[in-house]
Coordinates of C-alpha atoms and ligand atoms in Angstrom, one line a residue:
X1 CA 0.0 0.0 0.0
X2 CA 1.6 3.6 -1.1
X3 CA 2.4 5.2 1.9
X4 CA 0.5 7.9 3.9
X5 CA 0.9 11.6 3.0
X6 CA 2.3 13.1 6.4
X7 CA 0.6 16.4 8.0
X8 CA 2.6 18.1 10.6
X9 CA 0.3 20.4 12.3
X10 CA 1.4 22.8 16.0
X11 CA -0.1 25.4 18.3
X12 CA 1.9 28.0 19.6
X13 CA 4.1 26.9 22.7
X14 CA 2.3 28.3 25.6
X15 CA 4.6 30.6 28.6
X16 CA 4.1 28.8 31.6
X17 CA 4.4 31.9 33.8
X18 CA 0.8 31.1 34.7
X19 CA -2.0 28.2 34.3
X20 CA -3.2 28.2 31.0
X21 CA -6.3 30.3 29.9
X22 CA -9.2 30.2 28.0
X23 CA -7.6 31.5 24.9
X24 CA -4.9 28.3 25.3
X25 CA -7.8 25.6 25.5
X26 CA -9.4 27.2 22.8
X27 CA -5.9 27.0 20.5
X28 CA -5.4 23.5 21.5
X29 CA -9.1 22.0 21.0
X30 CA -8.9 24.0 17.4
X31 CA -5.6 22.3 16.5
X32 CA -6.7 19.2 18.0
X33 CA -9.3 19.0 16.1
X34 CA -7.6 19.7 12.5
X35 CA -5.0 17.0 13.6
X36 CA -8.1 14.6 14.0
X37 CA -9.5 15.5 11.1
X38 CA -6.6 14.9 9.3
X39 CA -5.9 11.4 10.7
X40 CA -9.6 10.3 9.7
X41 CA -8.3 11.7 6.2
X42 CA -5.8 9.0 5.8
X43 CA -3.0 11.2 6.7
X44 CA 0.0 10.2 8.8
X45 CA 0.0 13.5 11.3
X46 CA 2.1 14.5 13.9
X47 CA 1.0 17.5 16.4
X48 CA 3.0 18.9 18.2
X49 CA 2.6 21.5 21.4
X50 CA 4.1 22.6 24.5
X51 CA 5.9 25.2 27.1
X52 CA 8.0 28.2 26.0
X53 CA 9.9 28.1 29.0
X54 CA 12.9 30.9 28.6
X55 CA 12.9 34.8 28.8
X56 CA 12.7 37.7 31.3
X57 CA 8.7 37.3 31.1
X58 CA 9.3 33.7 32.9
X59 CA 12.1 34.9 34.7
X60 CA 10.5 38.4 36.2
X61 CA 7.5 36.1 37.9
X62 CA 9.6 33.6 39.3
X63 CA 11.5 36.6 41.2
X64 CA 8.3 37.9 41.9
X65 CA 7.0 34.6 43.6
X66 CA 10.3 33.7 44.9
X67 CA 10.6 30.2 43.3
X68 CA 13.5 29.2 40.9
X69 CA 12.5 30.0 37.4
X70 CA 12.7 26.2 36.8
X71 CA 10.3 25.1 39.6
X72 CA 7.9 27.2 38.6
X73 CA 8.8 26.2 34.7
X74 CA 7.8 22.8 35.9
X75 CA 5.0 23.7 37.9
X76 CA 2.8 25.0 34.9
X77 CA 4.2 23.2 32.3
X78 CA 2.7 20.2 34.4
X79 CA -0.6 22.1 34.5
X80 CA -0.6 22.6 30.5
X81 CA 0.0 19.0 29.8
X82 CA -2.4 18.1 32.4
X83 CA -5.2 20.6 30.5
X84 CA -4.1 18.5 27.3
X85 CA -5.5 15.7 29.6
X86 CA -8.3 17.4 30.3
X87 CA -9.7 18.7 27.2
X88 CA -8.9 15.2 25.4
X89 CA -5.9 16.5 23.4
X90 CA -4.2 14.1 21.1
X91 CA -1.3 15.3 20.4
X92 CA 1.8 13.3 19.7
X93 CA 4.4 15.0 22.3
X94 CA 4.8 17.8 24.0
X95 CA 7.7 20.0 23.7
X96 CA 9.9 22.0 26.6
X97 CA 12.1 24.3 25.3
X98 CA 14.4 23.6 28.9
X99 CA 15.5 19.9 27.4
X100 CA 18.2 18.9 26.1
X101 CA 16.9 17.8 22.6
X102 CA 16.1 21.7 21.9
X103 CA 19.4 23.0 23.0
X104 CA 21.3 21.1 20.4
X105 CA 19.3 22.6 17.5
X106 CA 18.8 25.9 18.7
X107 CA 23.1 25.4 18.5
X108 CA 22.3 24.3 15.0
X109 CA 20.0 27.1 13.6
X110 CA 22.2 29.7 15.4
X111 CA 25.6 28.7 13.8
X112 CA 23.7 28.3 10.4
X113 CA 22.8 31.9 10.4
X114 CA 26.0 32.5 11.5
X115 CA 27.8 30.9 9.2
X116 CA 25.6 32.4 6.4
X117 CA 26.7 35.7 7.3
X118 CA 23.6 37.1 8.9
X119 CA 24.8 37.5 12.7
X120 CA 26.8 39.9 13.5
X121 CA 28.0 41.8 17.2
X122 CA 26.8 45.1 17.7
X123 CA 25.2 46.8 20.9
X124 CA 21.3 47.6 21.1
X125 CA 19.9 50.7 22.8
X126 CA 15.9 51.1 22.3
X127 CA 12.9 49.7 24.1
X128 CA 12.1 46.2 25.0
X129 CA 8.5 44.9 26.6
X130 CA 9.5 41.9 28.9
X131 CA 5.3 41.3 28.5
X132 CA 5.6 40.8 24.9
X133 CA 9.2 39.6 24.9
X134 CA 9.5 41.8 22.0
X135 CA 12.1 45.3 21.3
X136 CA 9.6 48.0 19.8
X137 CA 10.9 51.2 18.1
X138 CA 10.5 54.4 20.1
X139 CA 8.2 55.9 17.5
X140 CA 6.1 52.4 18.2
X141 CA 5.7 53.5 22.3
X142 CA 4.1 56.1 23.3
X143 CA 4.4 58.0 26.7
X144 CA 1.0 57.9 29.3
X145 CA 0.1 60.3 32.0
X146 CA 0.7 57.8 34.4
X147 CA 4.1 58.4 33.4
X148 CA 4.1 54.8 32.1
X149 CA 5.7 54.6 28.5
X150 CA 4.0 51.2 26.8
X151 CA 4.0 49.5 23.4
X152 CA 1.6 48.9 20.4
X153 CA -0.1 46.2 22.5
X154 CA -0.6 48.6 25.3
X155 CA 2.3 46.6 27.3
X156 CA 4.8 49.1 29.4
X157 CA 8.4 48.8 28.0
X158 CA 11.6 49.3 29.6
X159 CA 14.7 50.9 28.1
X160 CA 17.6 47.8 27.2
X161 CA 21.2 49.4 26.8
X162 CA 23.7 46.2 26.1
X163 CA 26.1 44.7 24.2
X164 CA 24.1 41.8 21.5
X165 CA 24.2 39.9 18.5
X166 CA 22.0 40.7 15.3
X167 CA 20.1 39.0 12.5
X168 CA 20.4 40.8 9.1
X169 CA 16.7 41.1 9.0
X170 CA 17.2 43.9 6.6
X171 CA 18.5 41.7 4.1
X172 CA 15.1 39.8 3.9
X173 CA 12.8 42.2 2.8
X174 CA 12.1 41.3 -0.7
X175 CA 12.5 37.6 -0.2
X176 CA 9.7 37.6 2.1
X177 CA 7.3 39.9 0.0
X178 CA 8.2 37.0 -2.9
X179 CA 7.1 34.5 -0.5
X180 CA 4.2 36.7 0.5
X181 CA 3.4 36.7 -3.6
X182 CA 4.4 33.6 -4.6
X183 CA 2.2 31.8 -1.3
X184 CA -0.8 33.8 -1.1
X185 CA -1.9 31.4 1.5
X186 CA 1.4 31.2 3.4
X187 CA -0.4 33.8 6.0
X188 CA -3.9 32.6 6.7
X189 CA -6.5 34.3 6.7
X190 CA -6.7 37.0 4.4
X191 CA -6.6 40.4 6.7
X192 CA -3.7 39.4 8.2
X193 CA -1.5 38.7 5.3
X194 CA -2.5 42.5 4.3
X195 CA -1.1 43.3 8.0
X196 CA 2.1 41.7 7.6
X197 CA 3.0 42.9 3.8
X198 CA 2.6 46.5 4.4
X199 CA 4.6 46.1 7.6
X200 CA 7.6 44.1 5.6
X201 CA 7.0 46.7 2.8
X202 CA 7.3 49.5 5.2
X203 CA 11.0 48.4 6.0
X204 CA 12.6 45.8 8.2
X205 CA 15.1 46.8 10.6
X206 CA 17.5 43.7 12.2
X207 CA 16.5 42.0 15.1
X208 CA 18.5 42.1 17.9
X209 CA 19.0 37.8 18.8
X210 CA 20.7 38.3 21.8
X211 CA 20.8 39.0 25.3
X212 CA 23.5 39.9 28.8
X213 CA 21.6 41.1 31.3
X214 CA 20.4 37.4 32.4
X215 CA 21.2 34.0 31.7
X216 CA 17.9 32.1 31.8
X217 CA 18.3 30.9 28.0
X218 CA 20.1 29.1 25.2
X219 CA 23.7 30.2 25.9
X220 CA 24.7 31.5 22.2
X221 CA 27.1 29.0 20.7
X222 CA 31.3 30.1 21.6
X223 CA 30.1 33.5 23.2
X224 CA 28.2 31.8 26.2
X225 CA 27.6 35.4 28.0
X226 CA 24.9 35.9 25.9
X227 CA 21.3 33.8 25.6
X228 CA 19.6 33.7 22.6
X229 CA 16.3 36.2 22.5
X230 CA 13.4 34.1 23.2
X231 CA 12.1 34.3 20.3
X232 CA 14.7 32.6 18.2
X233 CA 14.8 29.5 20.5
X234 CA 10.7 29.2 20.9
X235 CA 10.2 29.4 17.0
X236 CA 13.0 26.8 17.0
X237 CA 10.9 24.2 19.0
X238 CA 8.9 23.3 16.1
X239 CA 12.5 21.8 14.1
X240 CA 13.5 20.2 17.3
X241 CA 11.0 18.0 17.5
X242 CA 11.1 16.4 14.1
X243 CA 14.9 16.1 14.7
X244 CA 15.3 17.6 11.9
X245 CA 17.7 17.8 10.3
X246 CA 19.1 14.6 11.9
X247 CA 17.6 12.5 8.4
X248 CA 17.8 9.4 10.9
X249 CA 15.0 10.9 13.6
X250 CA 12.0 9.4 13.2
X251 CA 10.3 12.4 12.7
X252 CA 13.2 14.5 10.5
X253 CA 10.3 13.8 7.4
X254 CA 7.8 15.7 8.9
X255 CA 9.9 18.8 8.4
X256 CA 8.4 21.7 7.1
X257 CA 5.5 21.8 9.0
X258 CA 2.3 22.1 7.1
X259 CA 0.4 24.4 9.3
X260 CA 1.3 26.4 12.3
X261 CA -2.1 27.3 14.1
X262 CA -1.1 30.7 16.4
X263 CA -3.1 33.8 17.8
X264 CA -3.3 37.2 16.0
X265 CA -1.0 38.1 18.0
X266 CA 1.9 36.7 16.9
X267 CA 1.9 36.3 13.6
X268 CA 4.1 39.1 13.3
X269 CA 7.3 36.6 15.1
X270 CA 6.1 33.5 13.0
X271 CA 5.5 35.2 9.4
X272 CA 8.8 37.5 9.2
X273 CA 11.6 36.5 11.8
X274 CA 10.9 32.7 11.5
X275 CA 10.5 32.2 7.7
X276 CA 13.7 34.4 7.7
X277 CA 15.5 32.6 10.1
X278 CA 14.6 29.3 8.4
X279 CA 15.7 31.0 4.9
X280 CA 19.3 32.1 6.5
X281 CA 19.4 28.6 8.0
X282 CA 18.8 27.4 4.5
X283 CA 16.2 24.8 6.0
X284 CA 12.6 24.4 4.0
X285 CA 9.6 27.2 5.5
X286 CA 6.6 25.7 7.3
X287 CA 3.9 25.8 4.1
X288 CA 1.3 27.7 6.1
X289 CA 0.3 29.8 8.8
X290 CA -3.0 30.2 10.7
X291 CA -4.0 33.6 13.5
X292 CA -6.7 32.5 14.9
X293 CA -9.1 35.5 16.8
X294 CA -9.2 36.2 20.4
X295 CA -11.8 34.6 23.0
X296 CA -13.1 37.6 25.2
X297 CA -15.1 36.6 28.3
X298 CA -18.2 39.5 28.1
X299 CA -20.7 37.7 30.1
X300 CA -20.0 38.5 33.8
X301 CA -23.3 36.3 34.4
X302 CA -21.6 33.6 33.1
X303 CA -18.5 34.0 36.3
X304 CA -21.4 34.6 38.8
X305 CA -23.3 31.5 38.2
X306 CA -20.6 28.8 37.4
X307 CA -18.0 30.2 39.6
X308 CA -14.8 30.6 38.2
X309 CA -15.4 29.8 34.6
X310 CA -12.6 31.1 32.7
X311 CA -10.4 28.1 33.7
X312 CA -10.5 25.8 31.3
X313 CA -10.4 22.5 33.9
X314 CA -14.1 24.0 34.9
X315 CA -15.1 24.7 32.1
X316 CA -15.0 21.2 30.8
X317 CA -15.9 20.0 34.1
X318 CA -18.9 22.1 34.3
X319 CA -20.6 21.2 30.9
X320 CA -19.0 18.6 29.7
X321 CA -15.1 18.3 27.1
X322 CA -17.0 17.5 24.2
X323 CA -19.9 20.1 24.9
X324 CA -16.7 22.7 25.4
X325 CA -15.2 22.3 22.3
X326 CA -18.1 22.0 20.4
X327 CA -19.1 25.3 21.6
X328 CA -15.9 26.9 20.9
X329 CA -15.5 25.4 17.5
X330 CA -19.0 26.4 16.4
X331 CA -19.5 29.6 18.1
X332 CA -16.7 31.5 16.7
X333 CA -15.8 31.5 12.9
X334 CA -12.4 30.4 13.0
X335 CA -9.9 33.2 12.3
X336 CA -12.1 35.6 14.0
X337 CA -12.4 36.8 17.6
X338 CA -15.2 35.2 19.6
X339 CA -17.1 35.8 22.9
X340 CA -18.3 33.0 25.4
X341 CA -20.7 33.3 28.0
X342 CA -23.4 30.5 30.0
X343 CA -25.9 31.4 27.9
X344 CA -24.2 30.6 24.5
X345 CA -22.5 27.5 25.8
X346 CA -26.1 26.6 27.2
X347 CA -28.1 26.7 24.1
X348 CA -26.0 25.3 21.8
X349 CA -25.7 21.9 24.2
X350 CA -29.2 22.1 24.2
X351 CA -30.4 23.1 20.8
X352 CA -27.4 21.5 18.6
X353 CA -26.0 18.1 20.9
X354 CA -28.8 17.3 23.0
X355 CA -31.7 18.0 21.0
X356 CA -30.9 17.8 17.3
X357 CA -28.0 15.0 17.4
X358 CA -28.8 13.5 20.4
X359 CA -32.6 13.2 20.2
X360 CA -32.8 11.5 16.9
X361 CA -30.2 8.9 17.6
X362 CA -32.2 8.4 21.1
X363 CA -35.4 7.6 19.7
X364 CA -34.4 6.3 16.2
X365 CA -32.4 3.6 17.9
X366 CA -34.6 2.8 20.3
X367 CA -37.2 2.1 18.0
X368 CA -34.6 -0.6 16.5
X369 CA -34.2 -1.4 19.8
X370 CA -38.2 -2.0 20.8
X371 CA -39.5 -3.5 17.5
X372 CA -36.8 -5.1 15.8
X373 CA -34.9 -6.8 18.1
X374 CA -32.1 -4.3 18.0
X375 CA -31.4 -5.5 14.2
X376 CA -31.0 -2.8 11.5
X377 CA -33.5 -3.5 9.0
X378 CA -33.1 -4.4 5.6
X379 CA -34.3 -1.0 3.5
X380 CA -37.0 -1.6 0.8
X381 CA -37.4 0.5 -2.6
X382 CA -35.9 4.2 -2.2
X383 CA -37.9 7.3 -2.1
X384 CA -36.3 10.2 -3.4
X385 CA -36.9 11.9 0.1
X386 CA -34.7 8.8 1.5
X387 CA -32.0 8.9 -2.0
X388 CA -31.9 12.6 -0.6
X389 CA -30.9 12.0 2.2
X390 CA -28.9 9.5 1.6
X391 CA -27.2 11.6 -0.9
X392 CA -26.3 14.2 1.6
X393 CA -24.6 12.4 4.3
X394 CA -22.6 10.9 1.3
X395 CA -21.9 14.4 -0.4
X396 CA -20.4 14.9 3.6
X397 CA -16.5 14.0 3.4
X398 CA -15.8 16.3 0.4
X399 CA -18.0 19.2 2.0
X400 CA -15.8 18.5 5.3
X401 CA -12.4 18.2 3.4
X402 CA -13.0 21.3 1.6
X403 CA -14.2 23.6 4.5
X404 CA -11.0 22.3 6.5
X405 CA -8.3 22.7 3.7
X406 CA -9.2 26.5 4.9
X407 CA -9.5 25.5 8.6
X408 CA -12.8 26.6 8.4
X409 CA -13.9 24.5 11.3
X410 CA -17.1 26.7 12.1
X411 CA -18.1 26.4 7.9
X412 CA -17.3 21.8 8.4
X413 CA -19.9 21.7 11.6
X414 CA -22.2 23.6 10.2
X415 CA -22.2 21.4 7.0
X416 CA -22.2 18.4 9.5
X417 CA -25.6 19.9 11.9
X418 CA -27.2 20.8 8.5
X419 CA -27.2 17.3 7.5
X420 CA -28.4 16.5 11.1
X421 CA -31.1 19.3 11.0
X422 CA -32.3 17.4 7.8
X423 CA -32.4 14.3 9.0
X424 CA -34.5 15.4 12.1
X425 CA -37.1 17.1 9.0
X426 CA -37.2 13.8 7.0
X427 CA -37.6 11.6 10.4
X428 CA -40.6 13.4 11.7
X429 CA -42.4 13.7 7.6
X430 CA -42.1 10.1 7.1
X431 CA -43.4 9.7 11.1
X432 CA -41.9 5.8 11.5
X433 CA -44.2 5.7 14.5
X434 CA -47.2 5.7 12.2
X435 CA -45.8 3.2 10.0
X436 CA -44.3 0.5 12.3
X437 CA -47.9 -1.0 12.3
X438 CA -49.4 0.2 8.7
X439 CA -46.4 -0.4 6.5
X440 CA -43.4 -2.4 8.4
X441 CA -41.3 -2.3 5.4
X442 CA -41.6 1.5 5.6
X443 CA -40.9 1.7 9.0
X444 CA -37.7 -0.4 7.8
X445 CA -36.5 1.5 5.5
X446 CA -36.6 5.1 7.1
X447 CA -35.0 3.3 10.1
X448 CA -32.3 2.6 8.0
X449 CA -31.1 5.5 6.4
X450 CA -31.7 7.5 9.7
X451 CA -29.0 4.8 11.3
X452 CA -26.8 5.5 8.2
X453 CA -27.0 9.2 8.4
X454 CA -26.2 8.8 11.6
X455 CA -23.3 6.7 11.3
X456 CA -21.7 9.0 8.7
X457 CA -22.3 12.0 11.2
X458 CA -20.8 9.8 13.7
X459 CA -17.7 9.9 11.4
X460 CA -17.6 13.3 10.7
X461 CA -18.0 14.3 14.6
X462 CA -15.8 13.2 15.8
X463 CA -12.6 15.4 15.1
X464 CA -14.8 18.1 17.5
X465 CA -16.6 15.7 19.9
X466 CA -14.5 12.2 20.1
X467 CA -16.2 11.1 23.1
X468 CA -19.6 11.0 22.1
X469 CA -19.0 10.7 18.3
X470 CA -17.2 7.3 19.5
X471 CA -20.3 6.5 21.6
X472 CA -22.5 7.4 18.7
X473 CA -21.1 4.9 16.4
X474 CA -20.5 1.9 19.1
X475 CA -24.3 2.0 19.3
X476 CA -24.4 2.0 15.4
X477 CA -22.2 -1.2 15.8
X478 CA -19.6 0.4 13.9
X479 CA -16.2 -1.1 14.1
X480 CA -13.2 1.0 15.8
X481 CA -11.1 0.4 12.0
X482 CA -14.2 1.4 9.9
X483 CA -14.8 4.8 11.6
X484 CA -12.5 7.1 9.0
X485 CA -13.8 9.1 6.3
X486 CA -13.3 6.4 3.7
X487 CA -16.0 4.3 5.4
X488 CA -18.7 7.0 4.1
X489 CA -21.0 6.4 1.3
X490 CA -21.9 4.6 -1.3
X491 CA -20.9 0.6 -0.8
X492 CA -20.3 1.5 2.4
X493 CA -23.7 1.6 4.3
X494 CA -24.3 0.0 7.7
X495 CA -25.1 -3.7 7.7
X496 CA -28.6 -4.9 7.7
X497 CA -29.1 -7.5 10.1
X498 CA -26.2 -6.8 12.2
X499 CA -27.2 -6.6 16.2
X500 CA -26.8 -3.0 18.1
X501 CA -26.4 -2.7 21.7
X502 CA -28.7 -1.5 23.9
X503 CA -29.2 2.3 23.0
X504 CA -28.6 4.8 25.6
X505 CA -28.5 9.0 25.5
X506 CA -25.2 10.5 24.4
X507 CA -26.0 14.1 25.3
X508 CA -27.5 14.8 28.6
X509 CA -29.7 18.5 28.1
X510 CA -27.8 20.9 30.3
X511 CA -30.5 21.6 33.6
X512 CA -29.6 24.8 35.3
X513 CA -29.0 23.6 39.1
X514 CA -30.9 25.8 41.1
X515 CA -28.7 28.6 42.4
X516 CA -27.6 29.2 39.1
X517 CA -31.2 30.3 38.4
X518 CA -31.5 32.2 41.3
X519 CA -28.6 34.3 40.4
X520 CA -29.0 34.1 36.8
Ligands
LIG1 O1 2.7 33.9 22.8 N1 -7.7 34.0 22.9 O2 2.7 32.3 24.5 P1 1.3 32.7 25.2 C1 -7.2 33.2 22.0 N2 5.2 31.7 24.1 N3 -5.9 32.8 22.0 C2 -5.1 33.4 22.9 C3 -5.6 34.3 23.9 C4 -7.0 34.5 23.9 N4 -7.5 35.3 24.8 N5 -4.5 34.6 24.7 C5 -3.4 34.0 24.2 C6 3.3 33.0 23.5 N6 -3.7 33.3 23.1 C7 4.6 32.5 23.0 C8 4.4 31.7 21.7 S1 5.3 30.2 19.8 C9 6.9 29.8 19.1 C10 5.7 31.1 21.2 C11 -2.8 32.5 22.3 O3 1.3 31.7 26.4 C12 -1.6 33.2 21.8 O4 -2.0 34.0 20.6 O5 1.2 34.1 25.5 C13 -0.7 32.1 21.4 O6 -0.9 31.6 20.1 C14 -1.0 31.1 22.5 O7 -2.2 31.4 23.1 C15 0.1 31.1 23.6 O8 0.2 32.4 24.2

């Protein structure tokens, strides 16, 4: 059999100053979710996220809660991986910029550029936002009354005065716009690719790489006073763990990445610094890159009734992992910012998963269950309301495939809950209830391609809501190695005769407990 296409797919690696956020479950579900898609594709994927673990940022809290950087480096890069946990993450590994394995190719990027002439010793004197972990140009701060001078991202900046090394970014300016020209989809999605070409058009500066005044870093390789800036070695973590360019690693052939899913914010870093780096280095560029919006919490009902909401653990404790990322995914067009609050995450469990998916397999299976022994029927002649239907739970994989070449995730469930909202229409028209007794071969047949568009939704779900998806099709009797895409459609329907189990709900309806009414 020819072998699988691979898909390397990453989120950002998270700073583990803190517990993660909302905005780094919703990143992760996304990407976990493309990554699972992708698999059910037939593709060989590896995803890939993890810690950013160096820097002042990291090093200025640990000072401030009087732990060793380290400790608390461990601390919270425990509580990320355990959030992977949590949210049903599948990633492959888990990177730390703090081992060993990242160290040596950090060495090797580093001495690439150098050795390609693009580092050279200088000394920097401008501003630098320890926040941000990023130098901003004094015409980029501005000064506040509060005598506070802060950056374009409204971060306060601090004035850095020390000897460091420099990448000729200068020198990349027109082989980035020709990569911006040549790959209109190298910067996904649109409005952001417009950002970062009139910023590479208005002139690139080069980047100051190193640092003195602290040694919490990659020590730069023969001048070990200096670290790397953080930037270079966390962009580096996605080469590291391919091992790359080591052609022996395991994963060296996943190298370039195919997608790197980020936030808007720092698309900046990963569409001009890191596609330069790579091009100094003289190693292939990632093929895209996606900024996905920000999640803002607006409803303050939404803290007062479920307590402290915004942590993801709760979250997914509170309603449910696969009601959480279904929510996200589905709420917010992906690329776009998004709000979440109780009452969103409420009706959509309700409306889309508990009532629309989750009634119809309820009470289409049981009626297999009650009058037919638990046997899916054989179908009799086709109506072209059942040929319909049929036809659009098969037309399903390429509507999916298409909607997630763009990571469109939003545009692939609502293909998927359009399907379901159809088959809901067509199973209360041809009213099986009626016919069990008046025409049995009727009953039959609807029961059939009800179980089939259900098993083909199954499929499709579960990328976004494994758990239940999985549940779904173990009471369509659907074997664990027929679940991928390439079990939908046509000579491919569920087996008449075969026995299901016992049927039982797969989405609960979320009841408000009573002091959350009460405050709501
Ligand atoms: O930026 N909504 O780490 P980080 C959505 N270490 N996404 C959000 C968000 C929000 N409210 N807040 C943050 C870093 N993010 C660097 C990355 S990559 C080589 C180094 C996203 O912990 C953010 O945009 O601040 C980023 O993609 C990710 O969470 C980690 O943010």
């Amino acid at each position: 059999m020819a072998e699988k296409p691979t898909f390397y797919i990453t989120t950002a690696i998270s700073y583990p100053n803190g517990t993660p956020h909302i905005g780094h479950a919703y990143e992760l579900i996304a990407t976990d979710a493309i990554a699972r898609f992708k698999r059910l594709d037939g593709y060989d994927v590896f995803f890939l996220t993890g810690t950013d673990e160096h820097g002042q940022k990291m090093l200025q809290t640990a000072q401030r809660e009087g732990v060793p950087v380290r400790e608390l480096a461990d601390r919270n890069a425990g509580n990320f991986r355990a959030m992977g946990a949590a949210l049903n993450a599948s990633n492959d590994d888990f990177i730390r910029t703090t081992e060993e394995r990242h160290y040596r190719t950090c060495a090797e990027i580093w001495t690439r550029m150098r050795e390609a002439g693009d580092i050279y010793l200088a000394s920097y004197a401008g501003w630098y936002s320890v926040r941000d972990e990023a130098y901003y140009a004094e015409n980029e701060t501005v000064l506040g009354p509060d005598g506070v001078r802060r950056g374009p991202t409204g971060t306060p900046v601090e004035w850095v005065e020390e000897e460091s090394y420099f990448f000729r970014l200068s020198a990349y300016q027109d082989r980035l716009l020709a990569l911006y020209e040549s790959q209109p989809d190298f910067i996904l999605p649109e409005e952001r690719r417009n950002e970062i070409m009139s910023f590479v058009r208005s002139g690139l500066k080069d980047l100051s790489v190193s640092r003195t005044a602290f040694s919490w870093g990659i020590p730069v390789p023969g001048d070990p006073k200096h670290v790397m800036y953080v930037w270079v070695d966390a962009l580096t973590n996605y080469v590291t763990a391919t091992g790359y360019p080591d052609a022996a690693a395991p994963r060296a052939r996943f190298w370039p990445a195919d997608v790197h899913i980020i936030g808007k914010d720092i698309v900046r870093f990963h569409t001009v610094y890191w596609p330069a780096f790579l091009m100094s280095a003289n190693w292939p560029l990632p093929k895209r890159v996606f900024g996905h919006g920000f999640l803002f919490n607006r409803g303050e009902k939404m803290s007062k009734s479920v307590g402290n909401v915004i942590d993801p653990f709760s979250l997914a404790q509170h309603y449910g992992v696969d009601q959480l990322r279904y929510f996200l995914l589905r709420e917010v067009p992906f690329g776009q910012d998004g709000n979440y609050s109780h009452e969103a995450i409420v009706a959509r469990i309700n409306a889309d998963l508990a009532n629309d998916l989750g009634n119809l397999a309820q009470r289409s299976l049981s009626m297999i269950a009650k009058n037919l022994e638990g046997r899916v029927p054989s179908p009799g002649p086709l109506t072209p309301a059942d040929e319909a239907m049929l036809a659009a739970a098969d037309a399903l994989p390429n509507k999916a495939r298409a909607a997630m070449d763009d990571f469109a995730l939003h545009t692939m469930l609502a293909e998927l809950w359009r399907v379901v909202g159809d088959a809901n229409r067509y199973f209360a028209s041809e009213e099986p209830w009626v016919k069990r007794k008046s025409d049995p071969e009727r009953f039959g047949t609807v029961l059939y391609v009800t179980a089939e568009v259900l098993r083909a939704v199954g499929i499709l779900a579960q990328p976004v809501i494994p758990q239940a998806a999985g549940k779904l099709l173990d009471l369509l009797g659907t074997s664990p190695n027929a679940r991928d895409l390439a079990h939908v459609g046509q000579g491919r329907r569920i087996a008449a005769g075969s026995v299901l189990p016992a049927p039982s709900p797969i989405f609960p309806r979320y009841v408000e407990a009573e002091q959350d009414a009460a405050s709501a």
